[in-house]
PDB file of C-alpha atoms in Angstrom:
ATOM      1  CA  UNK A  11     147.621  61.466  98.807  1.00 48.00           C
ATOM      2  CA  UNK A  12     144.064  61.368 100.116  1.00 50.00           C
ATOM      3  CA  UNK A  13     142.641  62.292  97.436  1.00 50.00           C
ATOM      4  CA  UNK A  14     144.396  59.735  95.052  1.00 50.00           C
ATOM      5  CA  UNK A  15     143.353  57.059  97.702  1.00 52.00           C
ATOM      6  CA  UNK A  16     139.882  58.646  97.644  1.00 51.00           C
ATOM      7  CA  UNK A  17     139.939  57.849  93.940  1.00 47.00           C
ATOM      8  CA  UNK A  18     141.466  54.567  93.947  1.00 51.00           C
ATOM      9  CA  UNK A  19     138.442  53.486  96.352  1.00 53.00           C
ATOM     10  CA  UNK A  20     135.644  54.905  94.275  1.00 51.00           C
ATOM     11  CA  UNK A  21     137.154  52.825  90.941  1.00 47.00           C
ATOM     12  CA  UNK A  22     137.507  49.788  93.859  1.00 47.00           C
ATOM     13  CA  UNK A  23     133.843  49.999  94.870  1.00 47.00           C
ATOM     14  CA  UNK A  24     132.857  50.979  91.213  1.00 48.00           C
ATOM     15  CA  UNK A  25     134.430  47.599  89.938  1.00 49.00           C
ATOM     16  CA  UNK A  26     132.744  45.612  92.658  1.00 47.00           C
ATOM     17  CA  UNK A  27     129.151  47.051  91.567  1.00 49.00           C
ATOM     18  CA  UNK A  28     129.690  46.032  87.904  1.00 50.00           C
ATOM     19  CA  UNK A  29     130.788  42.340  88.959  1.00 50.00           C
ATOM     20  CA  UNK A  30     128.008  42.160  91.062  1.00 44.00           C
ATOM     21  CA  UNK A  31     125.556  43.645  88.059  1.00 48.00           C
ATOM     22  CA  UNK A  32     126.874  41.095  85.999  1.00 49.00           C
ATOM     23  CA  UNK A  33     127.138  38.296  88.443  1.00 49.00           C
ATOM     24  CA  UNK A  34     123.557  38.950  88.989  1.00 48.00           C
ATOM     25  CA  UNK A  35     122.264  39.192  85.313  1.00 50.00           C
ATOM     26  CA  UNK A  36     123.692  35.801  84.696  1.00 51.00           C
ATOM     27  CA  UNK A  37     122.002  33.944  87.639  1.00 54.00           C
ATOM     28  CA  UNK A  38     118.602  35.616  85.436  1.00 59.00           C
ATOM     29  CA  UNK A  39     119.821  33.946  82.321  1.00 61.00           C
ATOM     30  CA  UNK A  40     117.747  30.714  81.587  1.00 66.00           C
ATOM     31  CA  UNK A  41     119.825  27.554  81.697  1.00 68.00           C
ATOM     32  CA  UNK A  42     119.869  25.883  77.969  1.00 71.00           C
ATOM     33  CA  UNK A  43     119.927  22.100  78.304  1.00 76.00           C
ATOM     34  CA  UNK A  44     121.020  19.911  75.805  1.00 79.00           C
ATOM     35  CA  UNK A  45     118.533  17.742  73.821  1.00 82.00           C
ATOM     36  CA  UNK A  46     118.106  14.106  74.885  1.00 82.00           C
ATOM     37  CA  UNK A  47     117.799  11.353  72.165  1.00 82.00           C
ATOM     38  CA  UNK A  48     116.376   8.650  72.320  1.00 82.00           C
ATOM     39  CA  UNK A  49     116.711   5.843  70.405  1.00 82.00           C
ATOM     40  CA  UNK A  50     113.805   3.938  68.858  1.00 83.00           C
ATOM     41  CA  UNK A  51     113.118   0.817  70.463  1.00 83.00           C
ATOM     42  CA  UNK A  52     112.741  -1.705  66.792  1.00 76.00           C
ATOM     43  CA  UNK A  53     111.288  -4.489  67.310  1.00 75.00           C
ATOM     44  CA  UNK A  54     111.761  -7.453  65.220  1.00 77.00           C
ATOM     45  CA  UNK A  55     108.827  -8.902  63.208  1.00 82.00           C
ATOM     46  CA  UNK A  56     108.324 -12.499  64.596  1.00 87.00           C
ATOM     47  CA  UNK A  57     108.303 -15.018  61.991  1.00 93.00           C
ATOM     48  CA  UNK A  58     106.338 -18.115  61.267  1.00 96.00           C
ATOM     49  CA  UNK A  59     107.828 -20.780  58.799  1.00 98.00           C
ATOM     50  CA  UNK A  60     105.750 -23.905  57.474  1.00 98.00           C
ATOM     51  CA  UNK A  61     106.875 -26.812  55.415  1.00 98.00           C
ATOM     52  CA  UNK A  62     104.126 -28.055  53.524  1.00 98.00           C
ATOM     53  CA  UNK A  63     104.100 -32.036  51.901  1.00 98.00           C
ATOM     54  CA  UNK A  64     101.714 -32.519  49.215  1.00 98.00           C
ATOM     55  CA  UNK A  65     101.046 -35.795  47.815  1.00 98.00           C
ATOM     56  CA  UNK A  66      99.504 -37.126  44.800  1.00 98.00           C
ATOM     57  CA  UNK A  67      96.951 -40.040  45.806  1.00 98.00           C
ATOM     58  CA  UNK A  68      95.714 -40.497  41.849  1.00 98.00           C
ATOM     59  CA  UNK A  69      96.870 -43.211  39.724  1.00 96.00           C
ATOM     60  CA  UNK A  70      96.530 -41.525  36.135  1.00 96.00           C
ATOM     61  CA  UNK A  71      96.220 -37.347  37.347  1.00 98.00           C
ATOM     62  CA  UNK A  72      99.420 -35.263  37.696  1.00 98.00           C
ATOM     63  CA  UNK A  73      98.536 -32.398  39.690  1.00 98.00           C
ATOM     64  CA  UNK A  74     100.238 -28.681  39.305  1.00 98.00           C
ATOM     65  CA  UNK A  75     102.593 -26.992  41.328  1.00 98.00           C
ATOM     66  CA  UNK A  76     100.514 -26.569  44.703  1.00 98.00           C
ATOM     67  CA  UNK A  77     100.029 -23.253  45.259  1.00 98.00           C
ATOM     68  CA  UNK A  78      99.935 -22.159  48.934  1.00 98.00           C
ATOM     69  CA  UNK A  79      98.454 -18.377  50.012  1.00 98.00           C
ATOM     70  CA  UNK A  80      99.175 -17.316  53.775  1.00 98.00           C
ATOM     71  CA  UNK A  81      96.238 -14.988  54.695  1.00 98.00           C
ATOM     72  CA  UNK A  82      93.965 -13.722  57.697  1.00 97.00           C
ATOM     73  CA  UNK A  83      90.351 -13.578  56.517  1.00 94.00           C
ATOM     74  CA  UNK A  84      88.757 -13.589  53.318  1.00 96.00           C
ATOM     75  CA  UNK A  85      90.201 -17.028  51.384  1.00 98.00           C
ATOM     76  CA  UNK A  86      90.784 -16.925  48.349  1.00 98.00           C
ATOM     77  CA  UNK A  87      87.954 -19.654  46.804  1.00 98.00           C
ATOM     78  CA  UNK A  88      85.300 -20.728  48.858  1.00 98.00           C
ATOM     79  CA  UNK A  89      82.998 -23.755  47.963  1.00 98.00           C
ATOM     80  CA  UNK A  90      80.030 -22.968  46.427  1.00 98.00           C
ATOM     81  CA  UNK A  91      81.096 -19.374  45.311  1.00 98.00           C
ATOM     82  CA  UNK A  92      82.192 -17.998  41.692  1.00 98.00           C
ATOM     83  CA  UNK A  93      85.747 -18.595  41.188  1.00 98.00           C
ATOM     84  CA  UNK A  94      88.068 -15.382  40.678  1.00 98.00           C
ATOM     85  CA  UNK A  95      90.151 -15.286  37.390  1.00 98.00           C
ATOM     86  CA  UNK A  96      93.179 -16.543  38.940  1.00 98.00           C
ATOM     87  CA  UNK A  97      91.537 -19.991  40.703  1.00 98.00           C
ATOM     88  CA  UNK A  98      89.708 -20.166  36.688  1.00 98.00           C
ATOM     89  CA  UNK A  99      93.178 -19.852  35.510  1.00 98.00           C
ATOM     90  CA  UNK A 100      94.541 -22.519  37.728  1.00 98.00           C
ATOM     91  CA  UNK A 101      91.830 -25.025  37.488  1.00 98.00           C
ATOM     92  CA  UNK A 102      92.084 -24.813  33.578  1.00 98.00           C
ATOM     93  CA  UNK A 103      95.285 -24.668  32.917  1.00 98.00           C
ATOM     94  CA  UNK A 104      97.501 -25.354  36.235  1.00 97.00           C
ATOM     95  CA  UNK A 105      99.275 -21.658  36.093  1.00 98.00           C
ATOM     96  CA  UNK A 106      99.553 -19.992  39.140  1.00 98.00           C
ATOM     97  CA  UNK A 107     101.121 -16.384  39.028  1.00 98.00           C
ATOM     98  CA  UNK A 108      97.609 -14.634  38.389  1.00 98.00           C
ATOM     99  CA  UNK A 109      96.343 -16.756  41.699  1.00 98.00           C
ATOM    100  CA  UNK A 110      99.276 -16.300  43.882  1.00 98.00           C
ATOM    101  CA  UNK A 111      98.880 -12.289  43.059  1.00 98.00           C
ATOM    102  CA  UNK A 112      95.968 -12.248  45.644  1.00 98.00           C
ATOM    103  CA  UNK A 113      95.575  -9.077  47.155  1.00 97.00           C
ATOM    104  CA  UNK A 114      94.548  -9.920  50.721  1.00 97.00           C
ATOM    105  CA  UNK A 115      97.446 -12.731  50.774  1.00 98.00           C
ATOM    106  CA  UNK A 116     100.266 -12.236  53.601  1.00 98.00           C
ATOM    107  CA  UNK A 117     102.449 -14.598  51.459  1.00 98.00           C
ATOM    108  CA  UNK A 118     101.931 -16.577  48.993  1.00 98.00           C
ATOM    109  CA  UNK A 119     104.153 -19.534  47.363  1.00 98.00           C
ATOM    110  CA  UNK A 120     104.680 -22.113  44.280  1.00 98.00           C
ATOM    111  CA  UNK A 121     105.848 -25.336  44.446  1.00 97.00           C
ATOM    112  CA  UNK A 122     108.271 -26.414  41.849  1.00 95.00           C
ATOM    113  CA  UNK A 123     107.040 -28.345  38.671  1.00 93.00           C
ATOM    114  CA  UNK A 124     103.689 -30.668  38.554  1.00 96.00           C
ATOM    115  CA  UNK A 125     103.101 -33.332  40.652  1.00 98.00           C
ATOM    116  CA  UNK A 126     102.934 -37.091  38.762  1.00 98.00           C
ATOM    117  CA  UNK A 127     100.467 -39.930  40.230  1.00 98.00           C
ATOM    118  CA  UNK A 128     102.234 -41.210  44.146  1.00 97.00           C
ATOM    119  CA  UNK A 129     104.617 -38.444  43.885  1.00 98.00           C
ATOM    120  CA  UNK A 130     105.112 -36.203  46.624  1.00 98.00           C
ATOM    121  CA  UNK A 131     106.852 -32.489  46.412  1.00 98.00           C
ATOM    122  CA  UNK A 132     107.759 -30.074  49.495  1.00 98.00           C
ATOM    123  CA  UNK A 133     107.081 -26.199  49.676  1.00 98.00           C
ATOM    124  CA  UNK A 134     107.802 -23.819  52.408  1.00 98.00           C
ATOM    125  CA  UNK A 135     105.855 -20.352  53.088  1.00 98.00           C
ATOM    126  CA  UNK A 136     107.402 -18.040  55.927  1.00 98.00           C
ATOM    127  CA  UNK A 137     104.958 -15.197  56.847  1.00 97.00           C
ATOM    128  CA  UNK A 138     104.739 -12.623  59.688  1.00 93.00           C
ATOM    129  CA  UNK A 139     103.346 -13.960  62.864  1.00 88.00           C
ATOM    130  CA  UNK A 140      99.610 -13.198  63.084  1.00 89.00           C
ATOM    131  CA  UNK A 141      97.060 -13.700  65.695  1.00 91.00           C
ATOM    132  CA  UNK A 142      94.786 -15.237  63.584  1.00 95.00           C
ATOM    133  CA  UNK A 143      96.724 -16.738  60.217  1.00 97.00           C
ATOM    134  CA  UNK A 144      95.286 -19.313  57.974  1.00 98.00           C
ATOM    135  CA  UNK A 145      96.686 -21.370  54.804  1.00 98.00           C
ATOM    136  CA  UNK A 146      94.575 -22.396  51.090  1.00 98.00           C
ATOM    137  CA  UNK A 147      95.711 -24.265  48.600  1.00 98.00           C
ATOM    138  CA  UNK A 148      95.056 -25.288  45.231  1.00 98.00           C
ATOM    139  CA  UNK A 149      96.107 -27.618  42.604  1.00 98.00           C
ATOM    140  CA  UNK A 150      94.496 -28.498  39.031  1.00 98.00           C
ATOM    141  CA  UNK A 151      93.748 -32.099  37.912  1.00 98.00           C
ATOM    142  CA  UNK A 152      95.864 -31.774  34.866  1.00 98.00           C
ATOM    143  CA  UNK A 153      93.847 -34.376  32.908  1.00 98.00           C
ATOM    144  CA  UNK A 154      90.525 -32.669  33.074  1.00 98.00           C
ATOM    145  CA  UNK A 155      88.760 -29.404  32.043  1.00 98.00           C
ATOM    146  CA  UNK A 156      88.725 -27.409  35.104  1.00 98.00           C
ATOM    147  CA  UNK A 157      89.178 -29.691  38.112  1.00 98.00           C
ATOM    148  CA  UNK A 158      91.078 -28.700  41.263  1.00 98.00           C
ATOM    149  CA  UNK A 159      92.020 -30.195  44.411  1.00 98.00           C
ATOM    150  CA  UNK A 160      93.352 -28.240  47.307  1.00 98.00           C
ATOM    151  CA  UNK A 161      91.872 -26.919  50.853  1.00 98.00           C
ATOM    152  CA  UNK A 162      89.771 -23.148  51.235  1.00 98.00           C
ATOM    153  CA  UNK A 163      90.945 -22.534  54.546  1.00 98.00           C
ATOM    154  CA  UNK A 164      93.169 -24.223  57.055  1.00 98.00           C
ATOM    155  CA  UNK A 165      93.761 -22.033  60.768  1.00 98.00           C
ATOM    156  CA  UNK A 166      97.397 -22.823  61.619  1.00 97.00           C
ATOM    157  CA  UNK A 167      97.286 -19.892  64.148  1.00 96.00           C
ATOM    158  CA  UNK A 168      97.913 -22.282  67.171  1.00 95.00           C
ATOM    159  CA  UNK A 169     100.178 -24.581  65.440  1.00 96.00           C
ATOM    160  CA  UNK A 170     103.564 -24.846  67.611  1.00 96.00           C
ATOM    161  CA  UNK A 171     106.584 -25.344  66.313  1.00 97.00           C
ATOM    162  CA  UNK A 172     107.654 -28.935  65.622  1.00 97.00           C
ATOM    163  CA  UNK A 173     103.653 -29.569  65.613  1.00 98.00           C
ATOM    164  CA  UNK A 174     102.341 -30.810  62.236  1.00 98.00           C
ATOM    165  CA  UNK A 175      98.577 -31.241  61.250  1.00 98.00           C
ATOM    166  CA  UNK A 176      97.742 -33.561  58.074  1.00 98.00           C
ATOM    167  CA  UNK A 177      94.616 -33.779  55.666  1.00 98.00           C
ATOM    168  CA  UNK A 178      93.500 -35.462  52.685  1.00 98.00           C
ATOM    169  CA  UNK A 179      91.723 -32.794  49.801  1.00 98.00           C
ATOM    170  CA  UNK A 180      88.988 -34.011  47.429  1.00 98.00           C
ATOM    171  CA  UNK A 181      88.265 -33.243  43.410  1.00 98.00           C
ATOM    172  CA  UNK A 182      86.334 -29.642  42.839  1.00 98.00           C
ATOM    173  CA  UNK A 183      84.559 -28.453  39.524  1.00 98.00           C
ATOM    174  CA  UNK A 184      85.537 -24.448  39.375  1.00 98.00           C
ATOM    175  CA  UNK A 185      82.540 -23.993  37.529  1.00 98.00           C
ATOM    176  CA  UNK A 186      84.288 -22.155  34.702  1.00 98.00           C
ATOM    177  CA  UNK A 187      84.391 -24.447  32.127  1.00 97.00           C
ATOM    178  CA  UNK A 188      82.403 -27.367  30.505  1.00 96.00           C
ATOM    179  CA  UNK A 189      83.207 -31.014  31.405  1.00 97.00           C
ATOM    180  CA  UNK A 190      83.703 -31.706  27.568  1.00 96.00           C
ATOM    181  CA  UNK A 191      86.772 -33.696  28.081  1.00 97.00           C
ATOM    182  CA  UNK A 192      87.501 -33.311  24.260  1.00 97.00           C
ATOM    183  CA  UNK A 193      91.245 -32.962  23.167  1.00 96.00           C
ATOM    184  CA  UNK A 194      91.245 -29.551  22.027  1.00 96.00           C
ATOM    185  CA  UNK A 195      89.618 -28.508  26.006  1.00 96.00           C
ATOM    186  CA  UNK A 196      91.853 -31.002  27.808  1.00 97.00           C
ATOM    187  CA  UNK A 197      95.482 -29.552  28.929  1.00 97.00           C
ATOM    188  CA  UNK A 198      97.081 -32.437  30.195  1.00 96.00           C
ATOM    189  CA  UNK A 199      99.461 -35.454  28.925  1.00 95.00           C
ATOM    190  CA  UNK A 200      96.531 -37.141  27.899  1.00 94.00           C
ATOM    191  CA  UNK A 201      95.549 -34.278  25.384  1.00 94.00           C
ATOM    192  CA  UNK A 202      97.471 -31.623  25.828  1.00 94.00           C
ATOM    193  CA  UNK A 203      94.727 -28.955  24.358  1.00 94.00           C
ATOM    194  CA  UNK A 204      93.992 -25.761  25.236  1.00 92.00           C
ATOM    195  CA  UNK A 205      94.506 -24.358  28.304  1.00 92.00           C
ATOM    196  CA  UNK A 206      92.665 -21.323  29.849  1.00 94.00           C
ATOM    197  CA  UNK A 207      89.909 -19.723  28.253  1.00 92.00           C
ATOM    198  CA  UNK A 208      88.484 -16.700  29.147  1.00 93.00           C
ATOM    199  CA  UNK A 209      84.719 -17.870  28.090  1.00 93.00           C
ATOM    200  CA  UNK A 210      83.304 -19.399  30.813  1.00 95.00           C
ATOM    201  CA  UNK A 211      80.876 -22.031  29.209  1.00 93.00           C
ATOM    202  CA  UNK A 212      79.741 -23.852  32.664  1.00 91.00           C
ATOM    203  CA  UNK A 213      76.506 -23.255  33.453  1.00 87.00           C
ATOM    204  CA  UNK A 214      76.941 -23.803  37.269  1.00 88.00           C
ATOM    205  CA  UNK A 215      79.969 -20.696  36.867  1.00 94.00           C
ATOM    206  CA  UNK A 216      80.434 -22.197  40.946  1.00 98.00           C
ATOM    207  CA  UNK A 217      82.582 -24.088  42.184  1.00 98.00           C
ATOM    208  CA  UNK A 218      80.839 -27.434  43.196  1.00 98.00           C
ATOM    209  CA  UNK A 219      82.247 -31.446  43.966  1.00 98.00           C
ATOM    210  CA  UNK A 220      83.692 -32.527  40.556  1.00 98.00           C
ATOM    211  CA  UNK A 221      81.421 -35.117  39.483  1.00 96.00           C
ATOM    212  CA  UNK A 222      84.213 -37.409  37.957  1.00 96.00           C
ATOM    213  CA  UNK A 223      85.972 -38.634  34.801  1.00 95.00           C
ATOM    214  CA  UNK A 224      83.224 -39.639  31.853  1.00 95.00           C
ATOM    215  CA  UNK A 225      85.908 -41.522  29.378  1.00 95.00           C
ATOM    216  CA  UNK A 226      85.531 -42.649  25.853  1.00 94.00           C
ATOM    217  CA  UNK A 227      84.668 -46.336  27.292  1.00 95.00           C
ATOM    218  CA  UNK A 228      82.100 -44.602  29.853  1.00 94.00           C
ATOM    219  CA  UNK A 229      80.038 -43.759  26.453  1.00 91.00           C
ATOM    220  CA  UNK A 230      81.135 -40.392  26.163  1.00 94.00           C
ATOM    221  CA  UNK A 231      82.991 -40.999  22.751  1.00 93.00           C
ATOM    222  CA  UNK A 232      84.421 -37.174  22.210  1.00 92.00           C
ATOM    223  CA  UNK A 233      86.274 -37.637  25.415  1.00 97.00           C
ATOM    224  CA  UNK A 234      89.910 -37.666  24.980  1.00 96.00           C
ATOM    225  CA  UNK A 235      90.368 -39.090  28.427  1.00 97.00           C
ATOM    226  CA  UNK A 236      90.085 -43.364  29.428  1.00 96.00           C
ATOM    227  CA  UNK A 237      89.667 -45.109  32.435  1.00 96.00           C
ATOM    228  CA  UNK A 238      92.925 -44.933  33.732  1.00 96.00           C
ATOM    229  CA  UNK A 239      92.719 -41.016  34.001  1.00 97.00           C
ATOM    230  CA  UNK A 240      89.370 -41.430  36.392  1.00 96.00           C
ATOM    231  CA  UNK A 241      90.065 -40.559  40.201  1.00 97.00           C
ATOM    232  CA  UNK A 242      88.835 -41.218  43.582  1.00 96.00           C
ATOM    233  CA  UNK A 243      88.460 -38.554  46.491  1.00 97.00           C
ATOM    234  CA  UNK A 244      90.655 -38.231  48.510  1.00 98.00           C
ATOM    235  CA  UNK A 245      93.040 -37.156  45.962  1.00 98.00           C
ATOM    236  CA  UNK A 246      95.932 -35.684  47.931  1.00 98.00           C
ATOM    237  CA  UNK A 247      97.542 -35.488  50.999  1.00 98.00           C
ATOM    238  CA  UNK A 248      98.144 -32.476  53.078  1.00 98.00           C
ATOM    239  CA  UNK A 249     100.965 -32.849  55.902  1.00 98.00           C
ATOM    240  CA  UNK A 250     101.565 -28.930  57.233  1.00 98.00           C
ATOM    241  CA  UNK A 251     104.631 -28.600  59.583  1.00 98.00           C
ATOM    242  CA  UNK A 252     105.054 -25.335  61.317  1.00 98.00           C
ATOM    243  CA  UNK A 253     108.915 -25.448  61.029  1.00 97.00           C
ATOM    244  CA  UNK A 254     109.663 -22.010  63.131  1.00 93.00           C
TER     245      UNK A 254
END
């Protein structure tokens, strides 16, 4: 009997030492914690809406579809400077989507369908807040060669909401094309000639003041255009709303 006993304790105390082996080899074992995520924080782009009301002062110019480019620097024509081919292709022929495809523009918009003499048309252009945002616009005197009306630059950065600021815009020469005012050069109702063309035939090839209508009863007697399409500056009116 003592020896069974005997035996009994040294498979007791042999059992102990293997718990305790393993008991210690697992307080050794590095403890493997589960990965924290963490969720992006997304912020949401703040936006800046602005309803723009351009009206025609002229009695006998209908003006194209303003077009309005949202942008931080560099405008997109400058006074005095050669005009790209989108502003040429504008000023000559009122169309817009070469112009509006400005590459340094944060948005750009068209309003719909020209603009008759003491109409008025509304356009709205939403762009990403910026810390220093500015709006141009442009618009061609329909009845002319290559005249345009609009504004270079206009800083609406401070502008609060429910805030509006207002100007009047004056008659610009892009420089691109002779003042011929013949019906074959002369897009508008009063002509409707040829549009854009790619030859520029100005000498200035800047874009100056326009110098005015020279009609068939001002002496110029290849002019296609009368006294009823001349124009006075200002010949819009700018009202910019900052809407949101």
């Amino acid at each position: 009997m003592s020896s069974a006993n005997n035996l009994k304790k040294s498979l007791l105390v042999l059992a102990l030492a293997t718990t305790l082996a393993a008991c210690s080899d697992n307080d050794n074992d590095p403890v493997v914690e589960e990965p924290v995520v963490v969720e992006p924080i997304v912020v949401e782009p703040v936006i800046s809406e602005f309803t723009i009301t351009f009206s025609n002062l002229t009695a006998g110019q209908p003006l194209s579809p303003l077009s309005v480019i949202a942008f931080e620097d560099e405008a997109p024509w400058t006074f005095g400077t050669t005009a790209s081919v989108g502003l040429e292709m504008l000023a000559e022929s009122g169309a817009n989507e070469e112009y509006l495809s400005y590459e340094s523009a944060l948005a750009a918009v068209s309003a719909e369908g020209a603009i008759g003499p003491g109409e008025t048309t509304t356009v709205i252009i939403t762009v990403e807040e910026q810390e220093t945002l500015n709006l141009s616009f442009a618009a061609m005197l329909g009845n002319t060669n290559d005249a345009f009306t609009g504004l270079s630059s206009l800083d609406v950065s401070t502008l609060e909401v429910g805030s509006s600021l207002s100007r009047t815009t004056t008659a610009y020469d892009a420089g691109t094309e002779a003042n011929t005012e013949t019906a074959e050069t002369v897009p508008g109702p009063a002509a409707s000639g040829e549009g854009f063309n790619e030859i520029r035939d100005d000498t200035a090839d800047i874009i100056t003041m326009h110098p005015g209508i020279v009609s068939n009863q001002d002496g110029l007697s290849t002019s296609a255009l009368g006294v009823e399409h001349k124009f006075d500056n200002p010949v819009s009116k700018i009202v910019i709303t900052r809407t949101q």
